[in-house]
XYZ file of C-alpha atoms in Angstrom:
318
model
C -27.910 -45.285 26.095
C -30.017 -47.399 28.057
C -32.380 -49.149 25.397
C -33.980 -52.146 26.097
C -32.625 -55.341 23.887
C -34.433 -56.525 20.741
C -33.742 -59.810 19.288
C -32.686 -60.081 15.972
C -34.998 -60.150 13.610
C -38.160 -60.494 16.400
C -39.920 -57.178 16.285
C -41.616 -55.285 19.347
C -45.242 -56.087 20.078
C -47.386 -53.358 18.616
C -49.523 -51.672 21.283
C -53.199 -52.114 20.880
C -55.875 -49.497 20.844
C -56.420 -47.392 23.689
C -52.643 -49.414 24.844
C -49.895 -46.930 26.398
C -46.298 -47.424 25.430
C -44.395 -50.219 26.164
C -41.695 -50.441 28.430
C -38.839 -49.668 26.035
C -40.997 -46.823 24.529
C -40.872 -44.889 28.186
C -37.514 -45.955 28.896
C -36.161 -43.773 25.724
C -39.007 -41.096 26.494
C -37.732 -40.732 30.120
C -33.589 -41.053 28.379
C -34.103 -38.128 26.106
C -35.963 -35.801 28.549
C -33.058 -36.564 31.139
C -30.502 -35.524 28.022
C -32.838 -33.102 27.485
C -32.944 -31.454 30.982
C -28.891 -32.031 31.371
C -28.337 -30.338 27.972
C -30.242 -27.482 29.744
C -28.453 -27.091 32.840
C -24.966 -27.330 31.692
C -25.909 -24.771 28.115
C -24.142 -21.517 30.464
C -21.122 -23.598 30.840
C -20.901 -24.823 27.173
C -21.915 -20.805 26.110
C -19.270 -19.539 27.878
C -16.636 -22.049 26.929
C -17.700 -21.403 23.093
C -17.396 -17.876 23.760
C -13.138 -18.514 24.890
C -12.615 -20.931 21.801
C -13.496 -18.317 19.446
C -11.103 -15.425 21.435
C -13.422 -13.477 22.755
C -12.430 -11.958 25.878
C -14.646 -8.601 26.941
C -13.082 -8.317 30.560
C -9.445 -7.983 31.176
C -7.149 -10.261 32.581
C -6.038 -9.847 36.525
C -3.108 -10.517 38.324
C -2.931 -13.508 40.362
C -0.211 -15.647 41.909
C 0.669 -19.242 40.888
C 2.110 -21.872 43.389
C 5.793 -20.667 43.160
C 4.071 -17.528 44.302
C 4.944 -15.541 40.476
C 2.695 -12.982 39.625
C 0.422 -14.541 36.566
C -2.162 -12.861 34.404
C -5.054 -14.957 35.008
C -8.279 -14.128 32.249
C -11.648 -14.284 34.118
C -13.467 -17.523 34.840
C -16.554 -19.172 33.983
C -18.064 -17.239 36.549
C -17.083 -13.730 36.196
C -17.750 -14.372 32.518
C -21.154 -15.769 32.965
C -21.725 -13.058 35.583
C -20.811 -10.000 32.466
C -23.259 -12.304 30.105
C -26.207 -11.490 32.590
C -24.811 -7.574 33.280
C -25.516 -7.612 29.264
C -28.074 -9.605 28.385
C -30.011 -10.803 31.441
C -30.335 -14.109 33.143
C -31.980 -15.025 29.475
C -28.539 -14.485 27.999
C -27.361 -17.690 29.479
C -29.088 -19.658 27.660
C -29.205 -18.481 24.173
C -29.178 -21.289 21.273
C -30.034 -23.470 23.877
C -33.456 -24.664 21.602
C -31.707 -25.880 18.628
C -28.656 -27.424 20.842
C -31.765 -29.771 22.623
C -33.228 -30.866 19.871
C -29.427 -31.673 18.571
C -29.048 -33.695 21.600
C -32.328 -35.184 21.059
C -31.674 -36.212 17.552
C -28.217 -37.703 18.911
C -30.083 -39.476 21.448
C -32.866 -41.149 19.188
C -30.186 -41.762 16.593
C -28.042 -43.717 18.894
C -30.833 -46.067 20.194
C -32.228 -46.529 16.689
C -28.874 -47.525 15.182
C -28.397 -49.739 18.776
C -32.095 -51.731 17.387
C -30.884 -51.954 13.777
C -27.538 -53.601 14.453
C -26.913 -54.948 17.668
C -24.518 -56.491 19.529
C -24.710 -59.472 21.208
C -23.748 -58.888 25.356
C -19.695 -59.396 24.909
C -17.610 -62.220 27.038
C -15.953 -60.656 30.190
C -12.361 -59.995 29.390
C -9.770 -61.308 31.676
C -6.091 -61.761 31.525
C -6.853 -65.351 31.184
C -7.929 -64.340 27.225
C -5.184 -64.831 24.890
C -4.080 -61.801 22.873
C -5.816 -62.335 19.800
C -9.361 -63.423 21.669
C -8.797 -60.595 24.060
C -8.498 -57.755 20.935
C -10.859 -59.143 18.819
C -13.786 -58.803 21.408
C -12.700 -55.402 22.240
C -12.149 -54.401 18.679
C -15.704 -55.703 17.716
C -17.488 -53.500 20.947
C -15.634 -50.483 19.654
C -16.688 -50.469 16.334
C -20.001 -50.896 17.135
C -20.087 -47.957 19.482
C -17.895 -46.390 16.491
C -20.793 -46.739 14.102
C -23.742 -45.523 16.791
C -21.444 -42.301 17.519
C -20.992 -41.604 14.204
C -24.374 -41.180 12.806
C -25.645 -40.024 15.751
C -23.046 -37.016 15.351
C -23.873 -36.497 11.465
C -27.125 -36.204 12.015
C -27.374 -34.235 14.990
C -24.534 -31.911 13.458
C -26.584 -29.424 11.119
C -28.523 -28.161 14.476
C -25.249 -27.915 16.474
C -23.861 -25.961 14.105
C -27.078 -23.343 14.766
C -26.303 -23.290 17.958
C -22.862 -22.596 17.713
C -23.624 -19.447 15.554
C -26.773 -18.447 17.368
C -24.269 -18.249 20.423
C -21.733 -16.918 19.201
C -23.876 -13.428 17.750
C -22.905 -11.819 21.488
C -19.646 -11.290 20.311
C -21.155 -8.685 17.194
C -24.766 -8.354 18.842
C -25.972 -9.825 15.511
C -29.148 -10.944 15.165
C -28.801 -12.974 12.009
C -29.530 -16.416 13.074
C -32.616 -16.020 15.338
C -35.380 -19.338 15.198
C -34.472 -22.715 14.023
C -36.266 -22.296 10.835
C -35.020 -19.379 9.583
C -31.410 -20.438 10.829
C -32.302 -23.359 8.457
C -33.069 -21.002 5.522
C -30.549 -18.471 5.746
C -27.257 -21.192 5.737
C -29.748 -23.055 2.635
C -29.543 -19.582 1.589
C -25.904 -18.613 1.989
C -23.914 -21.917 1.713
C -25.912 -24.279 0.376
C -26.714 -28.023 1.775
C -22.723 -28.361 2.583
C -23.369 -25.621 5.128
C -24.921 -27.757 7.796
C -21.666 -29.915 8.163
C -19.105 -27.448 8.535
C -16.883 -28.421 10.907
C -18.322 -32.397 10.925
C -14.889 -33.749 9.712
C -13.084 -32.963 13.228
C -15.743 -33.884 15.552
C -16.070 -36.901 13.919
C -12.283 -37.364 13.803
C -12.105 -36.384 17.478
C -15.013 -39.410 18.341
C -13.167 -42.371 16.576
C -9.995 -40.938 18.249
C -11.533 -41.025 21.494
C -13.488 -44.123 21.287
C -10.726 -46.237 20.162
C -7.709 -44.922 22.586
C -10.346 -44.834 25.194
C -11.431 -48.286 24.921
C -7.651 -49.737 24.070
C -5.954 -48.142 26.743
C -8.979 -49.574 29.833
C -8.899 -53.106 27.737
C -5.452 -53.416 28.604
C -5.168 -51.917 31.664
C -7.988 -54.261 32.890
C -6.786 -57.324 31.243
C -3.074 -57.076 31.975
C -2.425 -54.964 35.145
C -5.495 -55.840 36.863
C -5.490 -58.979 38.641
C -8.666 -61.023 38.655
C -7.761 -62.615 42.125
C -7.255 -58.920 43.493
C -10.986 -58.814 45.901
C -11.892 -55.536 44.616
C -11.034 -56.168 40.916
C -14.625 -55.349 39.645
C -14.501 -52.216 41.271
C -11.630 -51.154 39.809
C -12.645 -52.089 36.616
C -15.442 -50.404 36.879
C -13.960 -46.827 37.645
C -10.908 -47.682 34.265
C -12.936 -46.492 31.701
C -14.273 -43.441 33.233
C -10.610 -42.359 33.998
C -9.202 -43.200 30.683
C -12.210 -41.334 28.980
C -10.704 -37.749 31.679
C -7.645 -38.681 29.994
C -8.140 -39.239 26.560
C -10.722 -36.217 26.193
C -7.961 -34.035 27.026
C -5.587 -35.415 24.205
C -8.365 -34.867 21.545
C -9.811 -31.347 22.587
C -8.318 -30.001 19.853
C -10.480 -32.228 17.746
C -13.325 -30.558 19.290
C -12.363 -26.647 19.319
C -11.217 -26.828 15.822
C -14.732 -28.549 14.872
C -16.504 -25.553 16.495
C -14.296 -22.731 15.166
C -15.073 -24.630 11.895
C -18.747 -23.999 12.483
C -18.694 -20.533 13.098
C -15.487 -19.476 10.580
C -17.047 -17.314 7.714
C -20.604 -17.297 8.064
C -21.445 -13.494 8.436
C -20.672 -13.380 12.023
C -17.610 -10.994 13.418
C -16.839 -14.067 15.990
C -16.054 -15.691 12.484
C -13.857 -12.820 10.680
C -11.472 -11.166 11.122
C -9.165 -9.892 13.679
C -10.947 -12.477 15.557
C -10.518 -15.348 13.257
C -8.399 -15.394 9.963
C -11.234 -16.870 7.365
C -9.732 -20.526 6.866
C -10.033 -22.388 3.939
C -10.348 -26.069 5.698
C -10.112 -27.666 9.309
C -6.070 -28.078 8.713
C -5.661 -24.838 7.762
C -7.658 -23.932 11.534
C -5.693 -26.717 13.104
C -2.003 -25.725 11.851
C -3.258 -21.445 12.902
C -3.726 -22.595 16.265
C -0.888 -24.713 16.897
C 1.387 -21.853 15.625
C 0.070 -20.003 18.019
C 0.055 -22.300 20.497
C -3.366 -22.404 20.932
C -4.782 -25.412 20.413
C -6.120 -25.878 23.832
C -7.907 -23.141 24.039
C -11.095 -22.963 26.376
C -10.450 -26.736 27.641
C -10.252 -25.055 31.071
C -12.649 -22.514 32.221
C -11.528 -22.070 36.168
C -7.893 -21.144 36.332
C -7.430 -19.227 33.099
C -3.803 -18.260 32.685
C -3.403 -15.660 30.186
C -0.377 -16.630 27.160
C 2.491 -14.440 26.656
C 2.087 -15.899 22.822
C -1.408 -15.736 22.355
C -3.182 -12.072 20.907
C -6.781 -11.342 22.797
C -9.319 -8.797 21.491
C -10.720 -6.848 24.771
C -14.252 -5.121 24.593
């Protein structure tokens, strides 16, 4: 996040009367109504990939080819499906839970700049492969586990409103109407499960982050320390583009991080996207993690184009 730098322990001038906000005030206004606005325009695609992590497939799959030319069952894509969201529900449909997922990725927003004010880092050394080993890791380590620390509370506290999101979407499946405003989404889990019911499904997610953070930020350290040569003329540019490959990379390896957080969110609260046959009731995130990977479906919904349909894996059609 883009937040302008605060000395230690020198506070921000306070605005006088009748005194607009400062410069880093509008630079985080501007920041969260940019998250706010992408949150918006990419809620269809994250509805209808929550829709495929918790099995729910209400078109039949087709037969396609692959490369070798094999007819393949291929399940619709993310635009047939959004297309049979809109036959039911209207263009509206798209974007249901997309209120409390905003103000979710508003609350990670704020969170993250606050925590960057109240602890932060000092702008790190460039790290070449003329660093020794032990200088070379310790400034790495040190930027990760900052960015560690800013990720996490950012996702605990912006957790309890993606978890009414998650439900709030996932009512399509039954046509349920149970978790409706923010509010009352607030009272009935108070309600039904009690404080703890806000953070279901926080232990993956969270799991998933640190995993991320730290492979992703390892694996582009080295690369750009050790196998990219400073002398090389377009060095910085290829630096610059490590990180942002690594980070394809690595989010692939800890999806399942990510769809067992979600199924984790939705498992037992009421909703038939949560019970069974959809989903067996599980009695932890292991328990969700060691289903799917018997099943061999731990990677479910990490694709949303080219959606070929396992022979091992058991789909409920409408």
């Amino acid at each position: 996040m883009a937040v302008a730098s605060v000395r230690p322990g020198v506070p921000p001038p306070a605005a006088g009367p009748g005194v607009g906000p400062g410069p880093a005030e509008g630079a985080d206004a501007l920041f969260v109504a940019l998250s706010a606005g992408f949150t918006s325009l990419s809620h269809p695609l994250l509805y209808v990939k929550l829709l495929v992590q918790v099995g729910h497939e209400p078109l039949p799959p087709t037969i396609g080819r692959n490369l070798m030319g094999r007819k393949v069952l291929y399940l619709p894509g993310f635009f047939t499906y959004a297309r049979h969201i809109v036959k039911v529900d209207g263009k509206k449909g798209l974007f249901r839970g997309l209120t409390p997922r905003i103000i979710s990725s508003t609350l990670s927003t704020v969170t993250r700049g606050r925590v960057k004010k109240a602890f932060p880092l000092e702008d790190m050394e460039h790290v070449s492969n003329k660093d020794d080993v032990k200088t070379s890791l310790r400034k790495v380590v040190k930027e990760t586990s900052h960015e560690m620390i800013m990720q996490c509370a950012s996702r605990i506290i912006s957790h309890p409103l993606h978890v009414i999101s998650m439900r709030c979407m996932v009512q399509f499946v039954g046509r349920e109407v149970k978790y409706g405003g923010v509010l009352s989404s607030i009272g009935t889990i108070l309600k039904e499960e009690g404080f703890l019911g806000f953070f279901v499904g926080l232990i993956p997610h969270i799991l998933g982050d640190v995993v991320f953070l730290w492979c992703c930020n390892l694996l582009a350290h080295f690369i750009n320390t050790y196998a990219v040569d400073d002398n090389f003329n377009q060095a910085s540019v290829v630096r610059s583009y490590t990180k942002f490959v690594m980070g394809i990379a690595v989010s692939m390896l800890t999806y399942p991080f990510l769809l067992v957080g979600d199924l984790m969110a939705v498992n037992n609260c009421g909703l038939r996207a949560g019970l069974p046959p959809y989903s067996p009731v599980f009695s932890s995130w292991v328990h969700c993690w060691r289903h799917l990977c018997a099943q061999g479906q731990l990677f479910r919904g990490s694709s949303l184009l080219f959606r070929r349909a396992s022979p091992s894996a058991t789909f409920l059609f409408d």
